Every structure is written in structure tokens, then in C-alpha cells.
Amino acid sequence: MLIAFKSKSSPEVLMYQEHAQRILDLLHKNPTRGVITAAEAAEALSVLEHEVSESKLHPENDVERDVHAHEKEEGETVEHAVMQRVHFSARAFPLLEMLRAAKQDNESIIWGV
């Protein structure tokens, strides 16, 4: 399932729920529907930036890429696709950028509506 994060201050950010779950858990938010208010943006940004820093110290804990969601190389089957690591910092980056813009513009971020 996809989660579409929306804010007036930046373009929409789409994430698979399984990848957004870690971020939303850190922020104590429901993946089905929620809001990060303009007042919460600074704290949310701080929490996520700290988690990104921590994840860089322990990259072996990052989630593997879902090969079904990405294009296969020519002639490659899903069963033989090479699993690649996608670090938490890469997954969180679009939402971090959205949070920075929301904080700067005093806007909220919503999803599930």
C-alpha cells in the first residue's frame, strides 16, 4: 500500500507503507491517516535527523529493497533479481526535505485523506 504525504510547501511524497512505517513509528503517527502540524515539524525533523545519523552507524539494520516494485534489468527474473540495500537515510530523505519546507513555510503535512 502506498502512502501519499502532502503539503502545500512541497511536492507530494509517495512511500510504500512498509517503508514509511519506521518513520511514522518514530513520530508516533498512524500510517493509515495523520498529520504532522506546522508546530510539530521542528520536533519531527529533529527526531528523523537523529535516526538518520544513528542508522549510518548501523547500516546492517536497513531494510532491503522490494524487487517487485522496481524495474528488472533486461532478461532478469524477479527470482534472480539482485537484492540491494537501501539505507534508511535514502528512504527518509524525501520526507526530510518535505519537513524542512513545511517548517520553513509554517505548513502541515497530511496523509491518508
Coordinates of N, CA and C in Angstrom, one line a residue, residues 1-102:
M1 N 0.8 -1.2 0.0 CA 0.0 0.0 0.0 C 0.9 1.2 0.0
L2 N 0.5 2.2 -0.8 CA 1.3 3.5 -0.9 C 0.7 4.5 0.1
I3 N 1.6 5.3 0.7 CA 1.2 6.4 1.5 C 1.6 7.7 0.7
A4 N 0.7 8.6 0.5 CA 0.9 9.9 -0.1 C 1.0 11.0 0.9
F5 N 2.2 11.5 1.1 CA 2.4 12.6 2.0 C 2.2 13.9 1.2
K6 N 1.4 14.8 1.8 CA 1.0 16.0 1.0 C 1.3 17.2 1.9
S7 N 1.7 18.3 1.3 CA 1.9 19.6 2.0 C 1.9 20.7 0.9
K8 N 1.4 21.8 1.3 CA 1.3 23.0 0.4 C 2.7 23.5 0.1
S9 N 3.7 23.1 0.9 CA 5.0 23.7 0.8 C 6.0 22.9 -0.1
S10 N 5.5 21.7 -0.6 CA 6.4 20.9 -1.4 C 5.6 19.9 -2.2
P11 N 6.2 19.3 -3.2 CA 5.5 18.2 -4.0 C 5.2 17.0 -3.1
E12 N 4.2 16.3 -3.6 CA 3.8 15.0 -2.9 C 4.9 14.0 -2.8
V13 N 5.0 13.3 -1.7 CA 6.0 12.3 -1.5 C 5.2 10.9 -1.3
L14 N 5.5 10.0 -2.2 CA 4.9 8.6 -2.1 C 5.9 7.6 -1.5
M15 N 5.4 6.8 -0.6 CA 6.2 5.8 0.0 C 5.4 4.5 0.2
Y16 N 6.0 3.4 0.1 CA 5.3 2.2 0.5 C 5.1 2.2 2.0
Q17 N 3.9 1.7 2.4 CA 3.6 1.7 3.9 C 4.7 1.0 4.7
E18 N 5.2 -0.1 4.2 CA 6.2 -0.9 4.9 C 7.5 -0.1 5.1
H19 N 7.8 0.9 4.2 CA 9.0 1.7 4.3 C 8.7 2.9 5.2
A20 N 7.5 3.5 5.1 CA 7.1 4.6 5.9 C 6.8 4.3 7.3
Q21 N 6.6 3.0 7.6 CA 6.2 2.6 8.9 C 7.3 3.0 10.0
R22 N 8.5 2.7 9.7 CA 9.6 3.1 10.6 C 9.6 4.6 10.9
I23 N 9.4 5.4 9.9 CA 9.4 6.8 10.1 C 8.2 7.2 11.0
L24 N 7.0 6.7 10.6 CA 5.8 7.1 11.4 C 5.8 6.5 12.8
D25 N 6.4 5.4 13.0 CA 6.6 4.9 14.4 C 7.5 5.8 15.2
L26 N 8.5 6.3 14.6 CA 9.4 7.2 15.3 C 8.7 8.5 15.7
L27 N 7.7 8.9 14.9 CA 7.0 10.1 15.1 C 5.7 9.9 15.9
H28 N 5.4 8.6 16.2 CA 4.2 8.2 17.0 C 2.9 8.6 16.2
K29 N 3.0 8.3 14.9 CA 1.9 8.6 14.0 C 1.3 7.3 13.4
N30 N 0.0 7.4 13.0 CA -0.7 6.3 12.4 C -0.4 6.3 10.9
P31 N -0.1 5.1 10.3 CA 0.2 5.1 8.9 C -1.1 5.2 8.0
T32 N -2.2 4.9 8.6 CA -3.4 5.0 7.8 C -3.8 6.4 7.5
R33 N -3.8 7.3 8.5 CA -4.2 8.7 8.3 C -3.6 9.5 9.4
G34 N -3.1 10.7 9.0 CA -2.5 11.5 10.0 C -2.0 12.9 9.5
V35 N -1.4 13.6 10.5 CA -0.9 14.9 10.2 C 0.3 15.2 11.1
I36 N 1.2 15.9 10.5 CA 2.3 16.5 11.2 C 2.1 18.0 11.1
T37 N 1.6 18.6 12.2 CA 1.3 20.0 12.1 C 2.5 20.9 12.0
A38 N 2.3 22.1 11.6 CA 3.4 23.0 11.5 C 4.2 23.2 12.8
A39 N 3.5 23.1 13.9 CA 4.1 23.2 15.2 C 4.9 21.9 15.5
E40 N 4.6 20.8 15.0 CA 5.3 19.5 15.2 C 6.5 19.4 14.3
A41 N 6.5 20.1 13.2 CA 7.5 19.9 12.2 C 9.0 20.0 12.7
A42 N 9.3 20.9 13.5 CA 10.7 21.1 14.0 C 11.1 19.8 14.8
E43 N 10.2 19.4 15.7 CA 10.5 18.2 16.5 C 10.6 16.9 15.6
A44 N 9.7 16.8 14.7 CA 9.7 15.6 13.8 C 11.0 15.6 13.0
L45 N 11.4 16.8 12.5 CA 12.7 16.9 11.8 C 13.9 16.5 12.6
S46 N 13.9 16.9 13.9 CA 15.0 16.6 14.8 C 15.0 15.1 15.0
V47 N 13.9 14.5 15.3 CA 13.8 13.0 15.5 C 14.3 12.3 14.3
L48 N 13.9 12.6 13.1 CA 14.3 11.9 11.9 C 15.8 12.1 11.6
E49 N 16.2 13.3 11.8 CA 17.7 13.6 11.5 C 18.5 12.8 12.5
H50 N 18.1 12.7 13.7 CA 18.8 11.9 14.7 C 18.8 10.4 14.3
E51 N 17.7 9.9 13.8 CA 17.6 8.5 13.4 C 18.4 8.2 12.2
V52 N 18.5 9.1 11.3 CA 19.3 9.0 10.1 C 20.8 8.9 10.5
S53 N 21.2 9.8 11.4 CA 22.6 9.7 11.9 C 22.9 8.4 12.6
E54 N 22.0 7.9 13.4 CA 22.1 6.6 14.0 C 22.2 5.4 13.0
S55 N 21.3 5.5 12.0 CA 21.3 4.4 11.0 C 22.6 4.3 10.2
K56 N 23.2 5.5 10.1 CA 24.5 5.4 9.3 C 25.6 4.7 10.1
L57 N 25.4 4.7 11.5 CA 26.4 4.0 12.3 C 26.1 2.5 12.3
H58 N 24.9 2.1 11.9 CA 24.5 0.7 11.9 C 23.8 0.3 10.6
P59 N 24.4 0.4 9.5 CA 23.8 0.2 8.2 C 23.2 -1.2 8.0
E60 N 23.7 -2.2 8.7 CA 23.2 -3.6 8.5 C 21.8 -3.7 8.9
N61 N 21.2 -2.8 9.6 CA 19.8 -2.8 10.1 C 18.8 -2.3 9.0
D62 N 19.3 -1.7 8.0 CA 18.5 -1.1 7.0 C 17.7 -2.2 6.2
V63 N 16.5 -1.8 5.7 CA 15.6 -2.7 5.0 C 16.1 -2.9 3.6
E64 N 15.9 -4.2 3.1 CA 16.2 -4.5 1.7 C 15.2 -4.0 0.8
R65 N 15.6 -3.6 -0.4 CA 14.7 -3.1 -1.5 C 13.7 -4.2 -1.9
D66 N 12.4 -3.8 -2.2 CA 11.4 -4.8 -2.7 C 11.6 -4.8 -4.2
V67 N 12.2 -5.9 -4.7 CA 12.5 -6.0 -6.1 C 11.2 -6.0 -7.0
H68 N 10.1 -6.4 -6.4 CA 8.8 -6.4 -7.2 C 8.4 -5.0 -7.5
A69 N 8.9 -4.0 -6.8 CA 8.4 -2.6 -7.0 C 9.3 -1.9 -8.0
H70 N 10.4 -2.5 -8.4 CA 11.3 -1.8 -9.3 C 11.5 -2.5 -10.6
E71 N 11.9 -1.8 -11.6 CA 12.1 -2.4 -12.9 C 13.2 -3.4 -12.9
K72 N 13.0 -4.5 -13.6 CA 14.0 -5.6 -13.7 C 15.0 -5.2 -14.8
E73 N 16.2 -5.7 -14.6 CA 17.1 -5.5 -15.7 C 16.8 -6.4 -16.8
E74 N 17.2 -6.1 -18.0 CA 16.9 -6.9 -19.2 C 17.2 -8.4 -19.0
G75 N 16.2 -9.3 -19.2 CA 16.4 -10.7 -19.1 C 16.4 -11.3 -17.7
E76 N 16.3 -10.4 -16.7 CA 16.4 -10.9 -15.3 C 15.0 -11.2 -14.8
T77 N 14.8 -12.2 -14.0 CA 13.5 -12.6 -13.4 C 13.5 -12.1 -12.0
V78 N 12.3 -11.9 -11.4 CA 12.2 -11.5 -10.1 C 13.0 -12.4 -9.1
E79 N 12.9 -13.7 -9.4 CA 13.5 -14.7 -8.5 C 15.0 -14.5 -8.5
H80 N 15.6 -14.0 -9.6 CA 17.1 -13.9 -9.7 C 17.5 -12.4 -9.5
A81 N 16.6 -11.5 -9.3 CA 17.0 -10.1 -9.1 C 17.9 -10.0 -7.9
V82 N 18.9 -9.1 -8.1 CA 19.9 -8.9 -7.0 C 19.2 -8.0 -6.0
M83 N 19.2 -8.4 -4.7 CA 18.7 -7.6 -3.6 C 19.8 -6.6 -3.3
Q84 N 19.3 -5.3 -3.3 CA 20.2 -4.2 -3.0 C 19.7 -3.6 -1.7
R85 N 20.7 -3.1 -0.9 CA 20.3 -2.4 0.3 C 20.0 -1.0 0.0
V86 N 18.9 -0.5 0.6 CA 18.5 0.9 0.5 C 18.6 1.4 2.0
H87 N 19.5 2.3 2.2 CA 19.7 2.8 3.6 C 18.5 3.7 4.0
F88 N 18.3 3.7 5.3 CA 17.2 4.5 5.9 C 17.3 5.9 5.5
S89 N 18.6 6.4 5.4 CA 18.8 7.9 5.1 C 18.2 8.2 3.7
A90 N 18.4 7.2 2.8 CA 17.8 7.4 1.4 C 16.3 7.3 1.4
R91 N 15.7 6.4 2.2 CA 14.3 6.3 2.3 C 13.7 7.5 2.9
A92 N 14.3 8.1 3.9 CA 13.8 9.2 4.7 C 14.0 10.5 4.0
F93 N 15.0 10.6 3.1 CA 15.3 11.9 2.5 C 14.2 12.7 1.9
P94 N 13.3 12.1 1.1 CA 12.2 12.9 0.6 C 11.3 13.5 1.7
L95 N 11.0 12.8 2.7 CA 10.2 13.3 3.8 C 10.9 14.3 4.6
L96 N 12.2 14.1 4.8 CA 13.0 15.1 5.5 C 13.0 16.5 4.7
E97 N 13.1 16.4 3.4 CA 13.0 17.6 2.6 C 11.6 18.3 2.7
M98 N 10.6 17.4 2.8 CA 9.2 18.0 2.9 C 9.1 18.6 4.3
L99 N 9.6 18.0 5.3 CA 9.5 18.5 6.7 C 10.3 19.9 6.8
R100 N 11.4 20.0 6.1 CA 12.2 21.2 6.1 C 11.4 22.3 5.5
A101 N 10.8 22.0 4.3 CA 9.9 23.0 3.6 C 8.7 23.4 4.5
A102 N 8.1 22.4 5.1 CA 6.9 22.6 5.9 C 7.2 23.5 7.1

